[in-house]
Short mmCIF file of the C-alpha atoms (twelve columns), coordinates in Angstrom:
data_MODEL
# 
_entry.id   MODEL 
# 
loop_
_atom_site.group_PDB 
_atom_site.id 
_atom_site.type_symbol 
_atom_site.label_atom_id 
_atom_site.label_alt_id 
_atom_site.label_comp_id 
_atom_site.label_asym_id 
_atom_site.label_seq_id 
_atom_site.Cartn_x 
_atom_site.Cartn_y 
_atom_site.Cartn_z 
_atom_site.pdbx_PDB_model_num 
ATOM 1   C CA . UNK A 1   -21.064 -0.695 -18.871 1 
ATOM 2   C CA . UNK A 2   -18.610 2.006  -17.877 1 
ATOM 3   C CA . UNK A 3   -19.437 3.226  -14.654 1 
ATOM 4   C CA . UNK A 4   -18.168 7.651  -13.807 1 
ATOM 5   C CA . UNK A 5   -17.366 7.632  -9.995  1 
ATOM 6   C CA . UNK A 6   -17.261 11.669 -8.937  1 
ATOM 7   C CA . UNK A 7   -15.858 12.390 -6.015  1 
ATOM 8   C CA . UNK A 8   -13.853 15.218 -4.372  1 
ATOM 9   C CA . UNK A 9   -11.826 16.566 -0.594  1 
ATOM 10  C CA . UNK A 10  -10.194 12.923 0.138   1 
ATOM 11  C CA . UNK A 11  -11.810 11.099 -2.277  1 
ATOM 12  C CA . UNK A 12  -13.339 8.449  0.681   1 
ATOM 13  C CA . UNK A 13  -16.885 8.484  -0.693  1 
ATOM 14  C CA . UNK A 14  -15.353 7.134  -3.889  1 
ATOM 15  C CA . UNK A 15  -13.170 4.858  -3.155  1 
ATOM 16  C CA . UNK A 16  -15.576 3.022  -1.310  1 
ATOM 17  C CA . UNK A 17  -18.304 3.067  -4.801  1 
ATOM 18  C CA . UNK A 18  -15.841 1.400  -6.600  1 
ATOM 19  C CA . UNK A 19  -14.433 -0.813 -4.578  1 
ATOM 20  C CA . UNK A 20  -18.057 -2.055 -3.991  1 
ATOM 21  C CA . UNK A 21  -19.035 -1.523 -7.754  1 
ATOM 22  C CA . UNK A 22  -16.234 -3.387 -9.143  1 
ATOM 23  C CA . UNK A 23  -16.744 -6.230 -5.952  1 
ATOM 24  C CA . UNK A 24  -20.034 -6.647 -7.159  1 
ATOM 25  C CA . UNK A 25  -20.249 -5.901 -11.134 1 
ATOM 26  C CA . UNK A 26  -16.593 -6.937 -11.466 1 
ATOM 27  C CA . UNK A 27  -18.125 -6.620 -16.002 1 
ATOM 28  C CA . UNK A 28  -18.302 -2.918 -15.388 1 
ATOM 29  C CA . UNK A 29  -15.630 -0.528 -16.140 1 
ATOM 30  C CA . UNK A 30  -15.049 1.720  -13.672 1 
ATOM 31  C CA . UNK A 31  -13.486 5.975  -14.748 1 
ATOM 32  C CA . UNK A 32  -12.471 7.856  -11.422 1 
ATOM 33  C CA . UNK A 33  -12.992 11.319 -12.278 1 
ATOM 34  C CA . UNK A 34  -12.222 13.464 -9.207  1 
ATOM 35  C CA . UNK A 35  -12.438 17.686 -8.478  1 
ATOM 36  C CA . UNK A 36  -9.101  16.906 -6.373  1 
ATOM 37  C CA . UNK A 37  -6.051  14.340 -7.382  1 
ATOM 38  C CA . UNK A 38  -6.573  13.119 -3.832  1 
ATOM 39  C CA . UNK A 39  -9.666  11.631 -4.557  1 
ATOM 40  C CA . UNK A 40  -8.992  10.302 -7.916  1 
ATOM 41  C CA . UNK A 41  -5.576  8.503  -6.430  1 
ATOM 42  C CA . UNK A 42  -7.944  7.347  -3.951  1 
ATOM 43  C CA . UNK A 43  -10.364 5.619  -6.583  1 
ATOM 44  C CA . UNK A 44  -7.802  4.966  -8.499  1 
ATOM 45  C CA . UNK A 45  -6.153  2.536  -5.262  1 
ATOM 46  C CA . UNK A 46  -9.756  1.408  -4.893  1 
ATOM 47  C CA . UNK A 47  -9.768  -0.271 -8.087  1 
ATOM 48  C CA . UNK A 48  -10.812 1.289  -10.735 1 
ATOM 49  C CA . UNK A 49  -9.765  1.399  -14.268 1 
ATOM 50  C CA . UNK A 50  -9.187  4.244  -15.393 1 
ATOM 51  C CA . UNK A 51  -8.622  8.287  -13.385 1 
ATOM 52  C CA . UNK A 52  -8.169  12.279 -14.404 1 
ATOM 53  C CA . UNK A 53  -8.797  14.473 -12.272 1 
ATOM 54  C CA . UNK A 54  -10.095 18.094 -12.990 1 
ATOM 55  C CA . UNK A 55  -13.191 19.602 -15.272 1 
ATOM 56  C CA . UNK A 56  -12.508 19.008 -18.089 1 
ATOM 57  C CA . UNK A 57  -11.966 15.184 -17.515 1 
ATOM 58  C CA . UNK A 58  -15.983 14.749 -16.059 1 
ATOM 59  C CA . UNK A 59  -16.624 16.764 -19.637 1 
ATOM 60  C CA . UNK A 60  -15.471 14.798 -21.625 1 
ATOM 61  C CA . UNK A 61  -16.740 11.184 -19.419 1 
ATOM 62  C CA . UNK A 62  -19.868 12.328 -18.992 1 
ATOM 63  C CA . UNK A 63  -20.141 12.251 -22.720 1 
ATOM 64  C CA . UNK A 64  -18.925 8.404  -22.251 1 
ATOM 65  C CA . UNK A 65  -20.410 7.355  -19.178 1 
ATOM 66  C CA . UNK A 66  -23.321 4.854  -18.787 1 
ATOM 67  C CA . UNK A 67  -23.992 5.996  -15.267 1 
ATOM 68  C CA . UNK A 68  -22.330 8.394  -13.660 1 
ATOM 69  C CA . UNK A 69  -22.296 8.267  -9.730  1 
ATOM 70  C CA . UNK A 70  -21.056 10.262 -6.148  1 
ATOM 71  C CA . UNK A 71  -22.608 12.501 -3.986  1 
ATOM 72  C CA . UNK A 72  -25.668 14.640 -4.739  1 
ATOM 73  C CA . UNK A 73  -23.122 17.400 -4.606  1 
ATOM 74  C CA . UNK A 74  -21.301 16.372 -8.076  1 
ATOM 75  C CA . UNK A 75  -24.718 18.264 -9.775  1 
ATOM 76  C CA . UNK A 76  -24.202 21.049 -7.411  1 
ATOM 77  C CA . UNK A 77  -22.011 24.033 -8.462  1 
ATOM 78  C CA . UNK A 78  -20.064 25.142 -5.909  1 
ATOM 79  C CA . UNK A 79  -20.389 22.264 -3.509  1 
ATOM 80  C CA . UNK A 80  -17.974 19.718 -1.900  1 
ATOM 81  C CA . UNK A 81  -16.367 23.331 -0.934  1 
ATOM 82  C CA . UNK A 82  -16.271 24.482 -4.056  1 
ATOM 83  C CA . UNK A 83  -14.429 22.452 -6.169  1 
ATOM 84  C CA . UNK A 84  -17.048 21.015 -7.893  1 
ATOM 85  C CA . UNK A 85  -17.565 23.883 -11.273 1 
ATOM 86  C CA . UNK A 86  -20.542 25.063 -12.946 1 
ATOM 87  C CA . UNK A 87  -19.232 23.420 -15.634 1 
ATOM 88  C CA . UNK A 88  -19.420 20.043 -14.097 1 
ATOM 89  C CA . UNK A 89  -22.321 20.107 -12.215 1 
ATOM 90  C CA . UNK A 90  -23.829 21.232 -15.882 1 
ATOM 91  C CA . UNK A 91  -21.620 17.872 -18.142 1 
ATOM 92  C CA . UNK A 92  -22.828 15.409 -15.251 1 
ATOM 93  C CA . UNK A 93  -26.601 17.099 -15.377 1 
ATOM 94  C CA . UNK A 94  -26.819 16.734 -19.148 1 
ATOM 95  C CA . UNK A 95  -25.155 13.720 -19.599 1 
ATOM 96  C CA . UNK A 96  -27.412 10.327 -21.635 1 
ATOM 97  C CA . UNK A 97  -26.542 8.369  -18.028 1 
ATOM 98  C CA . UNK A 98  -28.514 7.054  -16.091 1 
ATOM 99  C CA . UNK A 99  -27.343 9.047  -12.481 1 
ATOM 100 C CA . UNK A 100 -26.928 7.560  -9.141  1 
ATOM 101 C CA . UNK A 101 -26.670 9.798  -6.714  1 
ATOM 102 C CA . UNK A 102 -25.532 9.390  -2.779  1 
ATOM 103 C CA . UNK A 103 -26.823 12.177 -0.297  1 
ATOM 104 C CA . UNK A 104 -25.468 13.411 1.732   1 
ATOM 105 C CA . UNK A 105 -27.071 15.730 3.668   1 
ATOM 106 C CA . UNK A 106 -24.492 18.083 3.300   1 
ATOM 107 C CA . UNK A 107 -23.640 21.397 0.744   1 
ATOM 108 C CA . UNK A 108 -26.288 23.052 2.652   1 
ATOM 109 C CA . UNK A 109 -28.642 20.717 0.664   1 
ATOM 110 C CA . UNK A 110 -31.667 17.978 2.761   1 
ATOM 111 C CA . UNK A 111 -32.744 16.029 1.361   1 
ATOM 112 C CA . UNK A 112 -36.251 14.735 2.388   1 
ATOM 113 C CA . UNK A 113 -36.468 10.810 3.135   1 
ATOM 114 C CA . UNK A 114 -33.376 10.713 4.163   1 
ATOM 115 C CA . UNK A 115 -33.614 9.262  7.796   1 
ATOM 116 C CA . UNK A 116 -30.079 9.197  9.000   1 
ATOM 117 C CA . UNK A 117 -29.091 6.170  6.316   1 
ATOM 118 C CA . UNK A 118 -25.222 5.395  7.291   1 
ATOM 119 C CA . UNK A 119 -22.934 6.240  4.014   1 
ATOM 120 C CA . UNK A 120 -22.499 2.430  3.831   1 
ATOM 121 C CA . UNK A 121 -26.039 1.547  3.790   1 
ATOM 122 C CA . UNK A 122 -25.928 4.417  0.959   1 
ATOM 123 C CA . UNK A 123 -23.240 3.125  -1.091  1 
ATOM 124 C CA . UNK A 124 -24.668 -0.695 -1.532  1 
ATOM 125 C CA . UNK A 125 -28.645 0.723  -2.642  1 
ATOM 126 C CA . UNK A 126 -26.365 2.425  -5.130  1 
ATOM 127 C CA . UNK A 127 -24.578 -0.366 -5.685  1 
ATOM 128 C CA . UNK A 128 -27.076 -2.050 -5.881  1 
ATOM 129 C CA . UNK A 129 -28.839 0.667  -8.307  1 
ATOM 130 C CA . UNK A 130 -25.991 0.573  -10.899 1 
ATOM 131 C CA . UNK A 131 -25.872 -3.846 -10.864 1 
ATOM 132 C CA . UNK A 132 -29.293 -3.772 -11.627 1 
ATOM 133 C CA . UNK A 133 -28.752 -1.744 -14.666 1 
ATOM 134 C CA . UNK A 134 -25.626 -3.106 -15.957 1 
ATOM 135 C CA . UNK A 135 -28.035 -6.800 -16.109 1 
ATOM 136 C CA . UNK A 136 -30.197 -4.608 -17.632 1 
ATOM 137 C CA . UNK A 137 -27.363 -3.820 -20.190 1 
ATOM 138 C CA . UNK A 138 -27.239 -7.396 -21.345 1 
# 
């Protein structure tokens, strides 16, 4: 199973997801796709199998991935302080992959039902969902 992890800014969330996915689902191939080089580097350091940066890698990797994960802002144009382009958001949204998104209540978007869970709790839940998808694929 190919899991595409998308993150921007410093890549801390993407690095956390990458590390947890590799630990919980070692059979998963993790593609680190950063909106900037710092985010990509952080995810590669966390154990991603491959990495690339920018709009075109998002578009290409979206067609290969079985699962796409990252902050909810990756499906919103101009989010992550403008790092997510409209083409990036469209590529992720239109991809046939399952999406497991982390609600961050940032980017002027509040997600109903999110009541103060920590980012660690949210990433743990996301990893459980991704591992469940991997098990279903077998």
